[in-house]
Amino acid sequence: MSEPCEALSITGIILAGGQSSRMGRDKALLPVPGEPALTFVTHLACLLADHCQETLLVARDQYQAQAYQPHLPSSIQVFTDQVANVGPLMGLYSGLSAIHTSHALVAAVDMPFLQPALLNFLLSQARSDTVTMPRVAGQEQVLLAIYPRAILPLIEQRLREGRRDPRSLLQLAHVHLLEEGQLRAVDPQLRSFININTPEEFSRYQP
């Protein structure tokens, strides 16, 4: 297995193209628990911009992109899915197709507790042609991982096969897994991996 490569150039990609159907309103525009002046998308954009050479956001369509634009720093580019309503694998494909770096640190927009220390650790573990991915409670965290741009042909193959979930890439790609013990050393409560999907979950984390 290849060793971590500190010289890699990495773009931050925020995947924000979901329907938010379980929430009933756009999750990206919810206020961060404990920081009501910050939306999820603003917080995540600023966080990734602090850690990556460039940052971009992938929205579902132009309507969604226009809704997010006022909430983003001017340096954040916004792209849309190349084909609408295909799912997160298309969002990943669209984002990786747009980057100018060799790798992307990919995060879903509904992770408002992403910790800077966890991001630093992920970035320190990046490898040249390998997906670097946390595994929590036995589940690979496909929407908080580092993907090489070189994986695009594999994504194209999966899309042609009708697949929509980034998890389907794990059967084809080289993956360097980061286990819970490593992750807890920098994020003891694993708060970085909390997803907010429903009104009940959103209420649970209010101060």
Short mmCIF file of C-alpha atoms in Angstrom, two decimals:
data_model
loop_
_atom_site.label_atom_id
_atom_site.label_comp_id
_atom_site.label_asym_id
_atom_site.label_seq_id
_atom_site.Cartn_x
_atom_site.Cartn_y
_atom_site.Cartn_z
CA MET A 1 0.00 0.00 0.00
CA SER A 2 1.26 3.45 -0.87
CA GLU A 3 2.28 5.84 1.88
CA PRO A 4 0.53 9.17 2.60
CA CYS A 5 1.62 11.85 0.16
CA GLU A 6 1.78 15.33 1.62
CA ALA A 7 2.36 16.94 -1.78
CA LEU A 8 -1.10 16.11 -3.12
CA SER A 9 -3.26 19.01 -4.23
CA ILE A 10 -6.80 18.72 -2.90
CA THR A 11 -10.09 20.47 -3.68
CA GLY A 12 -12.99 20.56 -1.24
CA ILE A 13 -16.28 19.39 -2.74
CA ILE A 14 -19.59 19.93 -0.99
CA LEU A 15 -22.34 17.63 -2.23
CA ALA A 16 -25.60 19.51 -1.79
CA GLY A 17 -27.86 18.08 -4.49
CA GLY A 18 -30.23 16.05 -2.33
CA GLN A 19 -33.99 16.51 -2.19
CA SER A 20 -34.14 16.94 1.63
CA SER A 21 -37.41 15.00 1.45
CA ARG A 22 -37.23 13.69 5.03
CA MET A 23 -36.43 17.14 6.41
CA GLY A 24 -39.25 18.87 4.52
CA ARG A 25 -37.05 21.87 3.73
CA ASP A 26 -33.59 22.36 2.30
CA LYS A 27 -31.06 21.02 4.82
CA ALA A 28 -28.26 23.15 3.38
CA LEU A 29 -30.01 26.32 4.52
CA LEU A 30 -30.71 25.20 8.09
CA PRO A 31 -28.91 27.10 10.87
CA VAL A 32 -25.99 25.30 12.49
CA PRO A 33 -27.01 24.17 16.00
CA GLY A 34 -25.57 26.66 18.47
CA GLU A 35 -24.65 29.12 15.69
CA PRO A 36 -27.97 30.40 14.33
CA ALA A 37 -26.33 33.01 12.09
CA LEU A 38 -24.58 30.28 10.06
CA THR A 39 -26.30 27.96 7.60
CA PHE A 40 -25.04 24.43 7.09
CA VAL A 41 -23.77 25.32 3.63
CA THR A 42 -21.99 28.51 4.74
CA HIS A 43 -20.29 26.74 7.63
CA LEU A 44 -19.11 23.81 5.54
CA ALA A 45 -17.92 26.03 2.68
CA CYS A 46 -15.79 28.14 5.01
CA LEU A 47 -14.42 25.07 6.77
CA LEU A 48 -13.35 23.34 3.56
CA ALA A 49 -11.96 26.57 2.12
CA ASP A 50 -9.65 26.78 5.15
CA HIS A 51 -8.24 23.30 4.46
CA CYS A 52 -8.19 22.91 0.68
CA GLN A 53 -6.54 24.63 -2.28
CA GLU A 54 -9.95 25.35 -3.80
CA THR A 55 -13.54 24.59 -2.87
CA LEU A 56 -16.63 24.00 -4.93
CA LEU A 57 -20.23 23.00 -4.38
CA VAL A 58 -22.33 20.66 -6.49
CA ALA A 59 -26.05 21.46 -6.54
CA ARG A 60 -28.89 19.51 -8.12
CA ASP A 61 -29.88 22.15 -10.67
CA GLN A 62 -29.64 25.86 -11.45
CA TYR A 63 -32.57 26.72 -9.20
CA GLN A 64 -30.86 25.13 -6.21
CA ALA A 65 -27.52 26.66 -7.17
CA GLN A 66 -29.04 30.15 -7.22
CA ALA A 67 -30.57 29.59 -3.79
CA TYR A 68 -27.17 28.69 -2.32
CA GLN A 69 -25.09 31.40 -3.98
CA PRO A 70 -25.91 34.19 -1.46
CA HIS A 71 -24.81 31.90 1.38
CA LEU A 72 -21.37 31.15 -0.05
CA PRO A 73 -18.07 33.04 -0.01
CA SER A 74 -17.30 34.55 -3.42
CA SER A 75 -14.36 32.16 -3.85
CA ILE A 76 -16.63 29.09 -3.87
CA GLN A 77 -17.61 27.92 -7.34
CA VAL A 78 -21.01 26.30 -7.82
CA PHE A 79 -21.63 23.50 -10.31
CA THR A 80 -24.71 21.41 -11.02
CA ASP A 81 -25.15 17.70 -11.66
CA GLN A 82 -24.31 16.88 -15.26
CA VAL A 83 -27.48 14.76 -15.37
CA ALA A 84 -30.30 15.66 -13.01
CA ASN A 85 -31.98 13.33 -10.51
CA VAL A 86 -29.41 10.54 -10.69
CA GLY A 87 -28.24 10.76 -7.08
CA PRO A 88 -25.02 11.25 -5.12
CA LEU A 89 -22.83 9.23 -7.50
CA MET A 90 -23.63 11.77 -10.22
CA GLY A 91 -22.86 14.57 -7.76
CA LEU A 92 -19.47 13.01 -7.06
CA TYR A 93 -18.83 12.58 -10.78
CA SER A 94 -19.83 16.17 -11.56
CA GLY A 95 -17.63 17.52 -8.78
CA LEU A 96 -14.55 15.47 -9.65
CA SER A 97 -14.95 16.42 -13.31
CA ALA A 98 -14.75 20.10 -12.37
CA ILE A 99 -11.67 20.12 -10.13
CA HIS A 100 -8.19 21.29 -11.12
CA THR A 101 -6.39 19.27 -8.47
CA SER A 102 -5.48 15.59 -8.23
CA HIS A 103 -7.83 14.80 -5.35
CA ALA A 104 -11.00 16.00 -3.66
CA LEU A 105 -12.07 16.00 -0.05
CA VAL A 106 -15.78 15.29 -0.42
CA ALA A 107 -18.35 16.12 2.27
CA ALA A 108 -22.14 16.00 2.31
CA VAL A 109 -23.82 19.28 3.17
CA ASP A 110 -25.81 17.75 6.07
CA MET A 111 -22.77 17.25 8.35
CA PRO A 112 -22.74 20.43 10.46
CA PHE A 113 -20.39 19.12 13.16
CA LEU A 114 -17.43 18.34 10.93
CA GLN A 115 -14.31 18.88 13.05
CA PRO A 116 -11.19 20.69 11.73
CA ALA A 117 -8.96 18.11 13.45
CA LEU A 118 -10.74 15.31 11.60
CA LEU A 119 -10.28 17.11 8.28
CA ASN A 120 -6.58 17.59 8.98
CA PHE A 121 -6.24 13.89 9.74
CA LEU A 122 -8.04 12.86 6.55
CA LEU A 123 -5.85 15.14 4.48
CA SER A 124 -2.71 13.76 6.13
CA GLN A 125 -3.71 10.25 5.06
CA ALA A 126 -4.38 10.95 1.36
CA ARG A 127 -2.71 8.60 -1.12
CA SER A 128 -1.99 9.08 -4.80
CA ASP A 129 -4.45 6.78 -6.64
CA THR A 130 -6.43 5.54 -3.69
CA VAL A 131 -9.72 6.50 -2.05
CA THR A 132 -9.11 7.43 1.60
CA MET A 133 -12.24 6.71 3.59
CA PRO A 134 -13.26 6.56 7.26
CA ARG A 135 -15.19 3.55 8.55
CA VAL A 136 -17.51 4.13 11.51
CA ALA A 137 -19.60 1.43 13.20
CA GLY A 138 -18.60 -0.91 10.41
CA GLN A 139 -19.91 1.43 7.69
CA GLU A 140 -17.70 3.10 5.08
CA GLN A 141 -18.32 6.84 5.09
CA VAL A 142 -18.62 7.42 1.36
CA LEU A 143 -19.80 11.03 1.77
CA LEU A 144 -16.86 12.13 3.91
CA ALA A 145 -13.79 10.85 2.11
CA ILE A 146 -10.91 11.77 -0.19
CA TYR A 147 -11.31 10.68 -3.81
CA PRO A 148 -8.63 10.85 -6.52
CA ARG A 149 -9.73 12.43 -9.78
CA ALA A 150 -8.31 9.32 -11.46
CA ILE A 151 -11.38 7.40 -10.24
CA LEU A 152 -13.60 9.12 -12.84
CA PRO A 153 -13.54 6.18 -15.31
CA LEU A 154 -14.77 3.86 -12.56
CA ILE A 155 -17.61 6.27 -11.75
CA GLU A 156 -18.51 6.41 -15.44
CA GLN A 157 -18.65 2.62 -15.49
CA ARG A 158 -20.95 2.49 -12.48
CA LEU A 159 -23.22 5.20 -13.91
CA ARG A 160 -23.51 3.27 -17.19
CA GLU A 161 -24.52 0.25 -15.11
CA GLY A 162 -27.32 2.29 -13.56
CA ARG A 163 -25.73 2.67 -10.14
CA ARG A 164 -26.44 5.80 -8.09
CA ASP A 165 -24.62 5.27 -4.79
CA PRO A 166 -20.91 6.06 -4.26
CA ARG A 167 -20.78 2.88 -2.16
CA SER A 168 -20.82 0.88 -5.40
CA LEU A 169 -17.31 2.21 -6.13
CA LEU A 170 -15.89 0.25 -3.20
CA GLN A 171 -16.09 -2.95 -5.26
CA LEU A 172 -13.82 -1.47 -7.94
CA ALA A 173 -11.53 1.13 -6.39
CA HIS A 174 -8.43 0.87 -4.22
CA VAL A 175 -9.56 2.05 -0.78
CA HIS A 176 -7.48 2.99 2.25
CA LEU A 177 -9.79 2.65 5.25
CA LEU A 178 -9.38 4.67 8.42
CA GLU A 179 -10.73 2.80 11.41
CA GLU A 180 -12.61 4.14 14.44
CA GLY A 181 -9.64 4.04 16.77
CA GLN A 182 -7.68 6.34 14.47
CA LEU A 183 -10.66 8.65 14.02
CA ARG A 184 -11.43 8.91 17.74
CA ALA A 185 -7.87 10.05 18.39
CA VAL A 186 -8.77 13.34 16.66
CA ASP A 187 -12.58 13.39 17.07
CA PRO A 188 -13.32 11.46 20.29
CA GLN A 189 -17.12 11.55 19.96
CA LEU A 190 -17.08 11.15 16.16
CA ARG A 191 -19.21 14.26 15.85
CA SER A 192 -17.92 14.80 12.33
CA PHE A 193 -20.04 11.88 11.13
CA ILE A 194 -23.40 13.10 12.44
CA ASN A 195 -25.90 13.57 9.63
CA ILE A 196 -29.00 15.72 10.10
CA ASN A 197 -31.79 14.26 7.97
CA THR A 198 -35.09 14.82 9.81
CA PRO A 199 -36.75 17.55 11.91
CA GLU A 200 -36.42 15.25 14.93
CA GLU A 201 -32.66 14.94 14.45
CA PHE A 202 -32.36 18.68 13.96
CA SER A 203 -34.28 19.31 17.20
CA ARG A 204 -32.14 16.81 19.09
CA TYR A 205 -29.00 18.89 18.55
CA GLN A 206 -30.42 22.26 19.47
CA PRO A 207 -28.76 23.86 22.54
#
